[in-house]
Amino acid sequence: MKVLFVASEAQPFMASGGLGDVAGSLPQALRKRLIGCRVVMPLYDTISQELKDSMSFITSISVPVAWRRQYCGVFQAKYKGVIYYFIDNQYYFKRDRIYGHYDDAERFTFFSRAVLEILPHIDFKPDIIHCNDWQCALTPVFYTTMYSKDPWYQGIKTVFTIHNIQYQGTYGMDLVGDVIGLKPEDSKIVEYDGDVNFMKGAIECADKVTTVSPSYAQEILDPWYSHGLDTILKARQWKLQGILNGIDTESYDPETDAAIAENYNVDSAEKGKAANKRALQENLGLPVRADVPMIGIVSRLVSHKGLDLIRGIFDEFLSTTDVQVVVVGSGDWQYENYFRELCNRYPGKIAVRIGFVPSLARKIYASADLFLMPSKSEPCGLSQMVALRYGTLPIVRETGGLRDSVTDSGDGKGNGFTFKTYNAHDMLGAIRRGLEAYYNKPHWNELVKRAMECDFSWGRSSNEYIKLYKQLL
């Protein structure tokens, strides 16, 4: 079986979030299970020179973008046994950042079409083309409307994965003729509520639509979560399936992680986490105390991450609780300023670093006792899985992938602390239950052991994707 994994970003070449992690890890897991999986992504100018030097030029072609044709270079590299293809066009991809440009619709229309155009030139005809998020959503549309009847392309199946339904690729209808190049009779495929909607087109055309957790697949049928797409999703519910993401357990391994102060495993977790906590306290200027519980937050500082709940109760919480909180992240200025103000009001209790520093995030995973993730919505979430891998107990709201990966320890079997309603004091109750468990050391050590033994490797998830591919074929 041959799979072409299409993504706008992939580790180690370029990643801005969870999609990059998935596109870097899932193809490797599929390959280990004898699936011939290759990856295609844009050749961004911001890819490091060292990685660019590992690429070799294959060919160049021209790709239609509506009424014009654009240059498309094709490069190839191999990383951890997986072949990556890179779509080169400096007009579209020689930018200082990968998203957020005025012509993103045209840039990723070009990319989505190029994915199909390059196939006869790279000696790889996939059985499955697996596309991810709105940037690649037109590939199933182009395949259905322009390529599926071509003898060379016949028989290919398409899968589309929604990583975050909030970002759909919505633009004016003038794009249909000027950029996408669909025939008038096909324009209805991408039309939704009077606009062009890239994601809606993929939902219409893909043979299978997946999301990154089973709970999220159900939630996006509800208008509260769907950002307007619940109608089309309900109509196509027969092709919708949720598969929980995994994490790269080789990269995120407290026994070998070079970024943390002292390595440890499940048998040496108590000593190892104590050493890491001490080092982080020294690094962040917090009082060096072994007896104080530490809560970690590694997050984008935006509203849907549940920061309104934190803002609602943290003054009350910090003023009445012996605790340390460490925060790393960036986002909306209002939340960045809020955490800065907390540092001024509660010195010695909270340390904040604005910006995302991957090595500091790893230190927090290894050092903290509890990990707070009270998201309003969370398609999958990887941070709670990484925290568990490092023996840090998550406190989460039961939504999306958080609900599928963390269960409350109140039943004697769970691996964290959960709350259901989007309510600040319900969150506070879960935090206090976590702190109560922390002071019961025999029980706490058992919880840490249970957390570290959870299996969130890509092995389990990749087997689910293989089942899906086989069903399609």
PDB file of N, CA and C in Angstrom, residues 12-13 47-57 75-79 84 86:
ATOM      1  N   PRO A  12      11.081  17.404  10.481  1.00  0.00           N
ATOM      2  CA  PRO A  12      11.819  18.462  11.179  1.00  0.00           C
ATOM      3  C   PRO A  12      11.995  19.715  10.317  1.00  0.00           C
ATOM      4  N   PHE A  13      11.344  19.733   9.133  1.00  0.00           N
ATOM      5  CA  PHE A  13      11.628  20.787   8.163  1.00  0.00           C
ATOM      6  C   PHE A  13      10.939  22.096   8.521  1.00  0.00           C
ATOM      7  N   ILE A  47      13.019  27.207   5.937  1.00  0.00           N
ATOM      8  CA  ILE A  47      13.625  25.925   6.301  1.00  0.00           C
ATOM      9  C   ILE A  47      15.126  26.139   6.464  1.00  0.00           C
ATOM     10  N   SER A  48      15.705  25.533   7.475  1.00  0.00           N
ATOM     11  CA  SER A  48      17.119  25.772   7.767  1.00  0.00           C
ATOM     12  C   SER A  48      17.999  25.354   6.589  1.00  0.00           C
ATOM     13  N   GLN A  49      19.126  26.046   6.445  1.00  0.00           N
ATOM     14  CA  GLN A  49      20.040  25.757   5.341  1.00  0.00           C
ATOM     15  C   GLN A  49      20.587  24.335   5.433  1.00  0.00           C
ATOM     16  N   GLU A  50      20.814  23.876   6.652  1.00  0.00           N
ATOM     17  CA  GLU A  50      21.324  22.508   6.839  1.00  0.00           C
ATOM     18  C   GLU A  50      20.367  21.483   6.251  1.00  0.00           C
ATOM     19  N   LEU A  51      19.053  21.680   6.471  1.00  0.00           N
ATOM     20  CA  LEU A  51      18.066  20.754   5.918  1.00  0.00           C
ATOM     21  C   LEU A  51      17.929  20.938   4.410  1.00  0.00           C
ATOM     22  N   LYS A  52      18.044  22.183   3.936  1.00  0.00           N
ATOM     23  CA  LYS A  52      17.996  22.409   2.490  1.00  0.00           C
ATOM     24  C   LYS A  52      19.152  21.701   1.789  1.00  0.00           C
ATOM     25  N   ASP A  53      20.302  21.665   2.449  1.00  0.00           N
ATOM     26  CA  ASP A  53      21.473  21.011   1.843  1.00  0.00           C
ATOM     27  C   ASP A  53      21.277  19.511   1.689  1.00  0.00           C
ATOM     28  N   SER A  54      20.324  18.943   2.441  1.00  0.00           N
ATOM     29  CA  SER A  54      20.067  17.500   2.341  1.00  0.00           C
ATOM     30  C   SER A  54      19.130  17.165   1.181  1.00  0.00           C
ATOM     31  N   MET A  55      18.592  18.191   0.497  1.00  0.00           N
ATOM     32  CA  MET A  55      17.618  17.972  -0.569  1.00  0.00           C
ATOM     33  C   MET A  55      18.316  17.849  -1.918  1.00  0.00           C
ATOM     34  N   SER A  56      17.697  17.087  -2.800  1.00  0.00           N
ATOM     35  CA  SER A  56      18.186  16.975  -4.173  1.00  0.00           C
ATOM     36  C   SER A  56      17.070  17.372  -5.141  1.00  0.00           C
ATOM     37  N   PHE A  57      17.472  18.012  -6.232  1.00  0.00           N
ATOM     38  CA  PHE A  57      16.507  18.472  -7.237  1.00  0.00           C
ATOM     39  C   PHE A  57      16.073  17.291  -8.102  1.00  0.00           C
ATOM     40  N   PHE A  75      11.801  19.023  -5.219  1.00  0.00           N
ATOM     41  CA  PHE A  75      12.999  18.563  -4.530  1.00  0.00           C
ATOM     42  C   PHE A  75      12.642  17.362  -3.661  1.00  0.00           C
ATOM     43  N   GLN A  76      13.680  16.615  -3.282  1.00  0.00           N
ATOM     44  CA  GLN A  76      13.451  15.403  -2.487  1.00  0.00           C
ATOM     45  C   GLN A  76      14.497  15.306  -1.385  1.00  0.00           C
ATOM     46  N   ALA A  77      14.086  14.787  -0.232  1.00  0.00           N
ATOM     47  CA  ALA A  77      15.015  14.503   0.861  1.00  0.00           C
ATOM     48  C   ALA A  77      14.508  13.268   1.589  1.00  0.00           C
ATOM     49  N   LYS A  78      15.408  12.621   2.315  1.00  0.00           N
ATOM     50  CA  LYS A  78      15.040  11.444   3.095  1.00  0.00           C
ATOM     51  C   LYS A  78      15.372  11.722   4.549  1.00  0.00           C
ATOM     52  N   TYR A  79      14.404  11.456   5.438  1.00  0.00           N
ATOM     53  CA  TYR A  79      14.620  11.683   6.865  1.00  0.00           C
ATOM     54  C   TYR A  79      14.013  10.522   7.634  1.00  0.00           C
ATOM     55  N   TYR A  84      10.605  12.713   1.573  1.00  0.00           N
ATOM     56  CA  TYR A  84       9.847  13.967   1.560  1.00  0.00           C
ATOM     57  C   TYR A  84      10.030  14.627   0.201  1.00  0.00           C
ATOM     58  N   PHE A  86       9.323  18.318  -1.868  1.00  0.00           N
ATOM     59  CA  PHE A  86       9.157  19.739  -1.572  1.00  0.00           C
ATOM     60  C   PHE A  86       8.765  20.478  -2.842  1.00  0.00           C
TER      61      PHE A  86
END
